[in-house]
Amino acid sequence: MSDPMQEIRASFFIECEELLEALHDGLEAMSDGAADGETINIVFRAVHSIKGGAGAFSLDQLVGFAHKFENALDAVRAGTLSVDDGLVRLFFKCGDILSDLVRASRDDEPLDTAITDPVIAELLEVTGDVGGDEEAAEEVDFAPTALSLDLDDIGGLAGADDAMADLALPDDLPPLDIAGEPDPDEAAEQETTYRIVFSPEPELYAGGNEPLFLFRLLQELGKVESSVEATATLPALDELQPNAALLTWTLTLVTNADVSAVEEVFEFVDGLCGLSIEPLSDDRPEHPGEESGLPAAETTTPIEAATATPSDPLPADPPGTSQPAPAGDAGEETEDPRPAAASGAKPVAKSATVRVDLERIDRLVNLVGELVINQAMLAQSVATAGLPSNSPVSSGLDEFQHLTRNIQESVMMIRAQPVKSLFQRMGRIVREASTATGKDARLVTDGEATEIDKTVIERLSDPLTHMIRNAVDHGLETGEQRVAAGKPERGTVRLSAAHRSGRVVIEVADDGGGINRARVQSIAEEKGLIAPGQSLADQEIDNLLFLPGFSTAAEVSNLSGRGVGMDVVKSSISALGGRISITSTPGRGTCFSISLPLTLAVLDGMVVGVEDETMVVPLNAIAETLTLSETDIRPLGPQTRVVLVRDAFVPLLDLGAELGYRAPRADYVGSIALLISQEDGSRAALVVDQIEDQRQVVIKGLQDSYGHVPGVAAATILGDGQIALILDPADLIANASGKSAPETALQKAG
Amino acid sequence: MSISVLAVDDSRTMRDMLRLALVEAGMDAHLAEDGQDGLEVLDQLKPDAIITDINMPRLDGFGFIDAVRGIDRLRNIPILVLTTESAEELKAKARRAGATGWIVKPFDPEKLVRALRMVTG
């Protein structure tokens, strides 16, 4: 295994993403008016945890920023800073910077301070901090280097009050160091003798501290001798309270360690005891060998045991604690109070997640793909052998098929991730677009838990970013226009995801003015994309947005005008096996709908034959299969036919002719057709020669080798080893001769 | 026999680091995600020491210490508080809640072990 710290570091950044998500959720809740304690606590904890982890890895820039952010949140928690829209907006901005810093830290690339400084300045303004020196000190505070106790006042720890006064340091001073190893250089120096007077108070025992342990640590510093006396009159043994603090120890320590090392031993009990540590000029211990300060009767009390030097056996539990010394030190009669540890109490670490290299999962995905192919081949062999379907081989094969499908689904689930992280990134895009355009906009998300293949999520980021920017920049009206139209001044961009019939549908909708179709058409005419004066249906005009070279921005804004048009968005979506469509209502807004396959690896397909070719049509595109009768088929122009399907006409598409395998038939009566149904509601009857089978196929991409082939999505390997093309029915229909004109005309008529 | 320690922190990174530090020091590390989880673990475990974070969901460090000190069986277990703040106020508060000592984050594994030895012997 690699360096465990490196692993923890990697896991820290994964945790950071989760924390950023929680932070974002909390801020969303705050922006919706929830400024309750728990919401603020969640936000605070997220920032606090990021800071804590970052400190461990010396990610100073991240620590520094998180600290300032945390201070502001703490002020909100403490009620000294009140939450308003402006503050929530600032916190969102801080959240964005924080995620930038997390990523920059992960990649070991410091973030430009030009990005962070303005936000830091805003933060300091609201918290009222002046920054400067104090901040520098704070950063030191979290550096992982060992910091040493550096108190000048050595002898001043005489009493509890003094001790507390000494420790009442400003927040920004370095923390006390409890490591305190003696400096090796000092080892050669002269030994010093300290006289330590230590009288515990009851709270010391109540808090779980134990003098014996402290004495042991002292012994590591040098030679210790101790004596003990009763602080008050000792009660009779049967009246003795276990937690009563009745003893005062006087210890002499001969050591070459620094006084701070001696003080550190008492760090946890400082303030809970009377304590004085004084160097003696005389090297000789003040009470040599004096260990009999108590009457013999009392030496049987456990307290007496604690006065013994640590190497001595421990006769019984000391008071104020049930913790004995480690077994090696304990006498035979000491009962071991740690059965849980001895029996190895069951591990309690909750591991909700396991991190696995994506490579390993992909290997598994590939193997499952092979398994699917192999199973198909086996099925083919069994069929060829002519075995009856009730034969053990056949039923075994059925079971095999079932298991293969289960494995495949499980593997796909490993690759699937909720779209939440993707959606949250879009929140930032809206905020940035809102600032850049001066339009007040907010993002509303829905269906964040919807899961899609990890690769799809990654590759959706760019197209979605572009669409969201467009929605704010082009979709939403200005505040004045909105108010004039009787809408709330603040525009809404809605991003949603949902599973719909085996696919994932992601929608980007704005509540803006809708597509200005007259303008779109005139721009398309100007750019020569369409013939002037052409009569187009609304939907066709909307689809002009996807044409290469189309841009509605009269003046290229600094936001959307990045040379990326909706055509690029469309091709990115197509590359994922997805489709995009638009619906727009004037005055109400525009909705872009992306439909994506759940996985990029395997699909359920219908295997069809056309001439001598075997092809696969994705099952989710097929609404039903038809056998065409004479009354169903109507001519529409010389080349075009439509089919009547339940009182609606759909265009007829001859697959063999479309792909150039044969000439169009003269007569389609008796032909088999697949009724293709698309997300946007358009349909077509795809004529095939025969339907062979319905099965799972492994998708083998063609894009890398052949580029985009119209009407073809990918290829697969069938059970007999033959390669079959997987069709893209939507693309096929769009590219079909005669295009969608008849369909549109019919829809209008219908 | 090795010392057993229950470490309670809602940050997975911090839990990982605590576990690493404890295991490397030859201790038995038991982990919990928050105070509530810690109490559940303590139903079946009596560790030699407890390390706990303060800021945690469900049941925070103060509430957790309070609860532990209220259980007879566990009353005297040393508890160290993990804190990023060196603020005395916080330490005083931890102490009032019944903590035995504290460790300032980010902690050096040696410091952690030494702090544990200060309270477990």
CSV table of C-alpha atoms in Angstrom, one decimal, chain A residues 400-742:
chain,number,residue,atom,x,y,z
A,400,PHE,CA,-27.2,-17.5,-16.4
A,401,GLN,CA,-28.9,-14.8,-18.4
A,402,HIS,CA,-30.8,-13.6,-15.4
A,403,LEU,CA,-27.6,-13.4,-13.3
A,404,THR,CA,-25.7,-11.7,-16.1
A,405,ARG,CA,-28.3,-9.0,-16.1
A,406,ASN,CA,-28.1,-8.6,-12.4
A,407,ILE,CA,-24.4,-8.3,-12.4
A,408,GLN,CA,-24.6,-5.8,-15.2
A,409,GLU,CA,-27.1,-3.7,-13.3
A,410,SER,CA,-25.0,-3.8,-10.2
A,411,VAL,CA,-21.9,-2.8,-11.9
A,412,MET,CA,-23.7,0.1,-13.6
A,413,MET,CA,-24.9,1.1,-10.2
A,414,ILE,CA,-21.3,1.4,-9.0
A,415,ARG,CA,-20.6,3.7,-11.8
A,416,ALA,CA,-23.7,5.8,-11.2
A,417,GLN,CA,-23.5,9.0,-9.2
A,418,PRO,CA,-26.2,11.4,-8.1
A,419,VAL,CA,-26.3,14.5,-10.2
A,420,LYS,CA,-26.2,16.6,-7.1
A,421,SER,CA,-22.5,17.6,-7.3
A,422,LEU,CA,-23.0,18.6,-10.9
A,423,PHE,CA,-26.1,20.7,-10.1
A,424,GLN,CA,-24.4,22.4,-7.2
A,425,ARG,CA,-21.6,23.6,-9.5
A,426,MET,CA,-24.4,25.2,-11.6
A,427,GLY,CA,-25.5,27.3,-8.7
A,428,ARG,CA,-22.2,29.0,-9.0
A,429,ILE,CA,-22.6,29.5,-12.7
A,430,VAL,CA,-26.0,31.2,-12.1
A,431,ARG,CA,-24.4,33.5,-9.4
A,432,GLU,CA,-21.6,34.4,-11.7
A,433,ALA,CA,-23.9,35.0,-14.7
A,434,SER,CA,-26.2,37.0,-12.5
A,435,THR,CA,-23.3,39.3,-11.5
A,436,ALA,CA,-22.0,39.6,-15.0
A,437,THR,CA,-25.4,40.5,-16.5
A,438,GLY,CA,-26.7,42.5,-13.6
A,439,LYS,CA,-29.9,40.3,-13.7
A,440,ASP,CA,-31.0,38.9,-10.3
A,441,ALA,CA,-31.3,35.2,-10.8
A,442,ARG,CA,-31.5,32.1,-8.7
A,443,LEU,CA,-31.1,28.5,-9.4
A,444,VAL,CA,-33.7,26.0,-8.3
A,445,THR,CA,-32.8,22.4,-8.5
A,446,ASP,CA,-34.9,19.3,-8.4
A,447,GLY,CA,-34.1,15.6,-8.5
A,448,GLU,CA,-30.6,16.0,-7.3
A,449,ALA,CA,-30.5,12.4,-6.1
A,450,THR,CA,-31.0,11.1,-9.7
A,451,GLU,CA,-28.1,8.9,-10.6
A,452,ILE,CA,-26.3,8.7,-13.9
A,453,ASP,CA,-23.2,7.2,-15.1
A,454,LYS,CA,-20.1,9.0,-13.8
A,455,THR,CA,-18.7,9.6,-17.2
A,456,VAL,CA,-22.0,11.1,-18.4
A,457,ILE,CA,-22.0,13.4,-15.4
A,458,GLU,CA,-18.5,14.6,-16.1
A,459,ARG,CA,-19.2,15.2,-19.7
A,460,LEU,CA,-22.4,17.0,-19.0
A,461,SER,CA,-20.6,19.7,-17.1
A,462,ASP,CA,-19.6,21.9,-20.1
A,463,PRO,CA,-22.9,21.7,-22.0
A,464,LEU,CA,-24.9,22.4,-18.9
A,465,THR,CA,-22.7,25.3,-17.9
A,466,HIS,CA,-23.3,26.8,-21.3
A,467,MET,CA,-27.0,26.3,-21.2
A,468,ILE,CA,-27.3,27.8,-17.7
A,469,ARG,CA,-25.3,30.8,-18.8
A,470,ASN,CA,-27.6,31.1,-21.8
A,471,ALA,CA,-30.6,30.9,-19.6
A,472,VAL,CA,-29.5,33.8,-17.5
A,473,ASP,CA,-28.0,35.8,-20.3
A,474,HIS,CA,-30.6,35.3,-23.0
A,475,GLY,CA,-33.5,33.6,-21.4
A,476,LEU,CA,-34.2,35.9,-18.5
A,477,GLU,CA,-35.3,39.5,-19.0
A,478,THR,CA,-33.9,42.4,-17.1
A,479,GLY,CA,-35.3,43.2,-13.7
A,480,GLU,CA,-37.3,46.1,-15.1
A,481,GLN,CA,-38.8,44.1,-17.9
A,482,ARG,CA,-39.8,41.4,-15.5
A,483,VAL,CA,-41.5,43.8,-13.1
A,484,ALA,CA,-43.2,45.5,-16.1
A,485,ALA,CA,-44.5,42.0,-17.1
A,486,GLY,CA,-45.8,41.4,-13.7
A,487,LYS,CA,-43.2,38.9,-12.7
A,488,PRO,CA,-41.0,38.8,-9.7
A,489,GLU,CA,-37.9,40.8,-10.3
A,490,ARG,CA,-35.7,37.9,-9.5
A,491,GLY,CA,-35.5,35.4,-12.3
A,492,THR,CA,-35.5,31.7,-11.8
A,493,VAL,CA,-33.5,29.1,-13.6
A,494,ARG,CA,-34.7,25.6,-12.9
A,495,LEU,CA,-32.5,22.6,-13.3
A,496,SER,CA,-34.1,19.2,-12.8
A,497,ALA,CA,-33.3,15.6,-13.3
A,498,ALA,CA,-35.6,12.6,-13.4
A,499,HIS,CA,-35.6,9.0,-14.6
A,500,ARG,CA,-38.1,8.6,-17.4
A,501,SER,CA,-38.6,5.3,-19.1
A,502,GLY,CA,-35.1,4.0,-18.9
A,503,ARG,CA,-33.4,7.3,-19.6
A,504,VAL,CA,-32.5,10.3,-17.6
A,505,VAL,CA,-34.1,13.6,-18.5
A,506,ILE,CA,-32.4,16.8,-17.5
A,507,GLU,CA,-34.2,20.0,-18.0
A,508,VAL,CA,-32.9,23.6,-17.9
A,509,ALA,CA,-35.8,25.9,-17.7
A,510,ASP,CA,-36.0,29.6,-17.2
A,511,ASP,CA,-39.0,31.8,-16.4
A,512,GLY,CA,-38.0,34.4,-18.9
A,513,GLY,CA,-39.6,35.9,-21.9
A,514,GLY,CA,-39.5,32.8,-24.1
A,515,ILE,CA,-37.8,32.5,-27.5
A,516,ASN,CA,-38.3,35.6,-29.6
A,517,ARG,CA,-39.2,33.5,-32.7
A,518,ALA,CA,-39.5,36.4,-35.1
A,519,ARG,CA,-36.0,37.5,-34.2
A,520,VAL,CA,-34.6,34.0,-34.4
A,521,GLN,CA,-36.0,33.6,-37.8
A,522,SER,CA,-34.7,36.9,-39.1
A,523,ILE,CA,-31.2,36.2,-37.7
A,524,ALA,CA,-31.3,32.8,-39.4
A,525,GLU,CA,-32.3,34.4,-42.6
A,526,GLU,CA,-29.5,37.0,-42.3
A,527,LYS,CA,-27.0,34.4,-41.7
A,528,GLY,CA,-28.3,32.4,-44.7
A,529,LEU,CA,-29.2,29.4,-42.6
A,530,ILE,CA,-32.7,29.4,-44.0
A,531,ALA,CA,-34.3,30.8,-47.1
A,532,PRO,CA,-35.9,34.2,-46.6
A,533,GLY,CA,-39.6,34.2,-46.1
A,534,GLN,CA,-39.7,30.4,-45.4
A,535,SER,CA,-42.8,29.4,-43.4
A,536,LEU,CA,-41.7,27.5,-40.3
A,537,ALA,CA,-43.5,26.0,-37.4
A,538,ASP,CA,-42.6,27.3,-33.9
A,539,GLN,CA,-40.7,24.1,-33.1
A,540,GLU,CA,-38.7,24.4,-36.3
A,541,ILE,CA,-37.8,28.0,-35.5
A,542,ASP,CA,-36.7,26.9,-32.0
A,543,ASN,CA,-34.6,24.2,-33.4
A,544,LEU,CA,-32.7,26.8,-35.5
A,545,LEU,CA,-30.9,27.6,-32.3
A,546,PHE,CA,-29.0,24.4,-32.7
A,547,LEU,CA,-27.7,25.2,-36.1
A,548,PRO,CA,-24.0,25.8,-36.3
A,549,GLY,CA,-23.1,29.4,-36.6
A,550,PHE,CA,-26.3,30.7,-35.0
A,551,SER,CA,-26.1,33.2,-32.2
A,552,THR,CA,-28.9,35.4,-31.0
A,553,ALA,CA,-26.8,37.8,-29.1
A,554,ALA,CA,-26.9,41.1,-31.0
A,555,GLU,CA,-23.8,42.1,-29.3
A,556,VAL,CA,-21.6,39.3,-28.0
A,557,SER,CA,-21.8,39.5,-24.3
A,558,ASN,CA,-18.8,38.7,-22.1
A,559,LEU,CA,-20.7,35.8,-20.8
A,560,SER,CA,-22.3,33.6,-23.3
A,561,GLY,CA,-20.4,34.8,-26.3
A,562,ARG,CA,-17.5,32.4,-26.0
A,563,GLY,CA,-17.7,31.1,-29.5
A,564,VAL,CA,-19.6,28.1,-28.2
A,565,GLY,CA,-23.1,27.8,-29.6
A,566,MET,CA,-26.0,25.5,-28.9
A,567,ASP,CA,-24.8,23.4,-31.8
A,568,VAL,CA,-21.8,22.4,-29.7
A,569,VAL,CA,-24.1,21.7,-26.8
A,570,LYS,CA,-26.2,19.5,-29.1
A,571,SER,CA,-23.2,17.6,-30.4
A,572,SER,CA,-21.9,17.0,-26.9
A,573,ILE,CA,-25.2,15.6,-25.9
A,574,SER,CA,-25.4,13.5,-29.0
A,575,ALA,CA,-21.9,12.1,-28.2
A,576,LEU,CA,-23.3,10.9,-24.9
A,577,GLY,CA,-26.1,9.1,-26.8
A,578,GLY,CA,-28.5,11.8,-25.7
A,579,ARG,CA,-30.9,14.1,-27.4
A,580,ILE,CA,-31.9,17.7,-26.7
A,581,SER,CA,-35.1,19.5,-27.4
A,582,ILE,CA,-36.7,22.9,-26.8
A,583,THR,CA,-40.1,24.0,-25.7
A,584,SER,CA,-40.7,27.7,-25.3
A,585,THR,CA,-43.8,29.8,-24.4
A,586,PRO,CA,-43.7,33.5,-25.1
A,587,GLY,CA,-43.7,35.4,-21.9
A,588,ARG,CA,-43.4,32.3,-19.8
A,589,GLY,CA,-40.0,31.0,-20.5
A,590,THR,CA,-37.9,28.3,-22.3
A,591,CYS,CA,-37.1,24.8,-21.4
A,592,PHE,CA,-34.3,22.8,-22.8
A,593,SER,CA,-34.7,19.1,-22.2
A,594,ILE,CA,-31.8,16.6,-22.4
A,595,SER,CA,-32.6,13.0,-22.6
A,596,LEU,CA,-29.7,10.6,-21.8
A,597,PRO,CA,-29.1,6.9,-21.6
A,598,LEU,CA,-28.5,5.6,-18.1
A,599,THR,CA,-25.4,3.9,-19.1
A,600,LEU,CA,-22.9,4.1,-21.9
A,601,ALA,CA,-22.0,0.4,-21.8
A,602,VAL,CA,-25.0,-1.8,-22.4
A,603,LEU,CA,-28.4,-1.3,-23.8
A,604,ASP,CA,-31.6,-3.3,-24.3
A,605,GLY,CA,-32.1,-3.6,-28.0
A,606,MET,CA,-34.3,-5.1,-30.6
A,607,VAL,CA,-32.4,-7.1,-33.1
A,608,VAL,CA,-33.8,-6.6,-36.6
A,609,GLY,CA,-33.0,-7.7,-40.1
A,610,VAL,CA,-32.9,-5.5,-43.2
A,611,GLU,CA,-31.8,-7.2,-46.4
A,612,ASP,CA,-28.8,-9.3,-45.3
A,613,GLU,CA,-27.9,-6.9,-42.5
A,614,THR,CA,-28.6,-7.4,-38.8
A,615,MET,CA,-29.1,-4.2,-36.8
A,616,VAL,CA,-30.1,-3.2,-33.3
A,617,VAL,CA,-32.7,-0.6,-32.5
A,618,PRO,CA,-32.6,0.7,-28.9
A,619,LEU,CA,-35.6,-0.8,-27.2
A,620,ASN,CA,-36.5,2.4,-25.3
A,621,ALA,CA,-37.1,4.2,-28.6
A,622,ILE,CA,-39.7,1.7,-29.7
A,623,ALA,CA,-43.2,2.3,-28.6
A,624,GLU,CA,-44.7,-0.7,-30.4
A,625,THR,CA,-44.4,-2.9,-33.4
A,626,LEU,CA,-46.9,-2.9,-36.2
A,627,THR,CA,-47.7,-5.0,-39.2
A,628,LEU,CA,-48.9,-2.5,-41.8
A,629,SER,CA,-52.2,-3.1,-43.4
A,630,GLU,CA,-53.4,-1.5,-46.6
A,631,THR,CA,-55.8,0.9,-44.8
A,632,ASP,CA,-53.0,2.1,-42.5
A,633,ILE,CA,-50.8,3.4,-45.3
A,634,ARG,CA,-51.6,6.7,-46.9
A,635,PRO,CA,-49.5,8.4,-49.6
A,636,LEU,CA,-48.3,12.0,-49.0
A,637,GLY,CA,-46.6,13.2,-52.1
A,638,PRO,CA,-44.7,11.0,-54.5
A,639,GLN,CA,-42.0,9.8,-52.2
A,640,THR,CA,-43.6,10.1,-48.9
A,641,ARG,CA,-46.1,7.9,-47.1
A,642,VAL,CA,-47.6,8.1,-43.7
A,643,VAL,CA,-49.1,5.5,-41.5
A,644,LEU,CA,-52.3,5.8,-39.5
A,645,VAL,CA,-51.6,4.7,-35.9
A,646,ARG,CA,-54.6,5.2,-33.7
A,647,ASP,CA,-56.1,8.2,-35.3
A,648,ALA,CA,-52.7,9.9,-35.8
A,649,PHE,CA,-50.5,9.9,-38.8
A,650,VAL,CA,-46.8,9.2,-38.5
A,651,PRO,CA,-44.3,9.3,-41.3
A,652,LEU,CA,-43.2,6.0,-42.8
A,653,LEU,CA,-39.5,5.4,-43.0
A,654,ASP,CA,-38.1,2.4,-44.9
A,655,LEU,CA,-34.9,1.5,-43.0
A,656,GLY,CA,-33.4,-0.5,-45.9
A,657,ALA,CA,-34.0,2.4,-48.3
A,658,GLU,CA,-32.8,5.0,-45.9
A,659,LEU,CA,-29.5,3.2,-45.4
A,660,GLY,CA,-29.1,2.6,-49.1
A,661,TYR,CA,-29.4,-1.2,-48.9
A,662,ARG,CA,-32.2,-1.3,-51.4
A,663,ALA,CA,-34.7,0.9,-53.3
A,664,PRO,CA,-37.9,1.9,-51.6
A,665,ARG,CA,-40.5,-0.7,-51.9
A,666,ALA,CA,-43.5,-0.1,-54.1
A,667,ASP,CA,-45.9,-1.5,-51.5
A,668,TYR,CA,-45.5,-1.7,-47.7
A,669,VAL,CA,-48.6,-3.8,-47.0
A,670,GLY,CA,-47.7,-6.6,-44.7
A,671,SER,CA,-44.4,-5.0,-43.8
A,672,ILE,CA,-43.2,-4.9,-40.2
A,673,ALA,CA,-42.7,-1.5,-38.7
A,674,LEU,CA,-41.3,-0.3,-35.4
A,675,LEU,CA,-43.2,2.7,-34.1
A,676,ILE,CA,-40.4,5.0,-32.9
A,677,SER,CA,-41.3,7.5,-30.3
A,678,GLN,CA,-39.1,10.4,-29.4
A,679,GLU,CA,-38.9,12.6,-26.3
A,680,ASP,CA,-40.3,15.6,-28.1
A,681,GLY,CA,-43.4,13.6,-29.0
A,682,SER,CA,-42.6,13.1,-32.7
A,683,ARG,CA,-42.9,9.6,-34.0
A,684,ALA,CA,-42.1,7.6,-37.1
A,685,ALA,CA,-42.9,4.1,-38.4
A,686,LEU,CA,-39.6,2.4,-39.2
A,687,VAL,CA,-40.0,-0.4,-41.7
A,688,VAL,CA,-37.7,-3.4,-41.2
A,689,ASP,CA,-37.7,-6.8,-42.9
A,690,GLN,CA,-37.9,-8.9,-39.8
A,691,ILE,CA,-37.6,-8.8,-36.0
A,692,GLU,CA,-35.1,-11.4,-34.8
A,693,ASP,CA,-34.8,-11.0,-31.1
A,694,GLN,CA,-34.9,-8.7,-28.2
A,695,ARG,CA,-31.7,-8.7,-26.1
A,696,GLN,CA,-29.1,-6.8,-24.2
A,697,VAL,CA,-26.2,-5.7,-26.3
A,698,VAL,CA,-22.8,-4.3,-25.4
A,699,ILE,CA,-22.2,-0.9,-26.9
A,700,LYS,CA,-19.0,-0.6,-28.8
A,701,GLY,CA,-18.3,2.9,-29.8
A,702,LEU,CA,-17.7,3.7,-33.5
A,703,GLN,CA,-17.0,7.4,-33.0
A,704,ASP,CA,-13.3,7.0,-32.4
A,705,SER,CA,-12.8,5.0,-35.5
A,706,TYR,CA,-15.4,6.4,-37.9
A,707,GLY,CA,-16.5,9.7,-36.5
A,708,HIS,CA,-20.2,10.3,-36.6
A,709,VAL,CA,-22.2,8.1,-38.9
A,710,PRO,CA,-25.7,9.5,-39.6
A,711,GLY,CA,-28.3,7.3,-38.1
A,712,VAL,CA,-25.8,5.0,-36.4
A,713,ALA,CA,-25.1,5.3,-32.7
A,714,ALA,CA,-22.6,2.5,-32.2
A,715,ALA,CA,-22.0,-1.1,-32.9
A,716,THR,CA,-22.2,-4.3,-31.0
A,717,ILE,CA,-21.1,-7.9,-31.2
A,718,LEU,CA,-23.9,-10.5,-31.4
A,719,GLY,CA,-24.0,-14.0,-30.1
A,720,ASP,CA,-22.7,-15.5,-33.3
A,721,GLY,CA,-19.8,-13.2,-33.3
A,722,GLN,CA,-21.3,-11.0,-36.0
A,723,ILE,CA,-21.0,-7.2,-35.7
A,724,ALA,CA,-24.2,-5.3,-35.9
A,725,LEU,CA,-24.8,-1.6,-36.0
A,726,ILE,CA,-26.9,0.0,-33.2
A,727,LEU,CA,-29.2,2.6,-34.8
A,728,ASP,CA,-29.9,6.0,-33.6
A,729,PRO,CA,-33.6,6.3,-34.6
A,730,ALA,CA,-33.9,10.0,-33.7
A,731,ASP,CA,-30.9,10.8,-35.9
A,732,LEU,CA,-32.3,8.5,-38.6
A,733,ILE,CA,-35.6,10.3,-38.6
A,734,ALA,CA,-34.0,13.7,-38.6
A,735,ASN,CA,-31.8,12.8,-41.5
A,736,ALA,CA,-34.4,11.0,-43.5
A,737,SER,CA,-35.3,12.2,-46.9
A,738,GLY,CA,-38.2,14.5,-46.8
A,739,LYS,CA,-37.2,15.3,-43.2
A,740,SER,CA,-39.7,16.1,-40.6
A,741,ALA,CA,-41.8,18.4,-42.8
A,742,PRO,CA,-44.7,16.0,-43.2
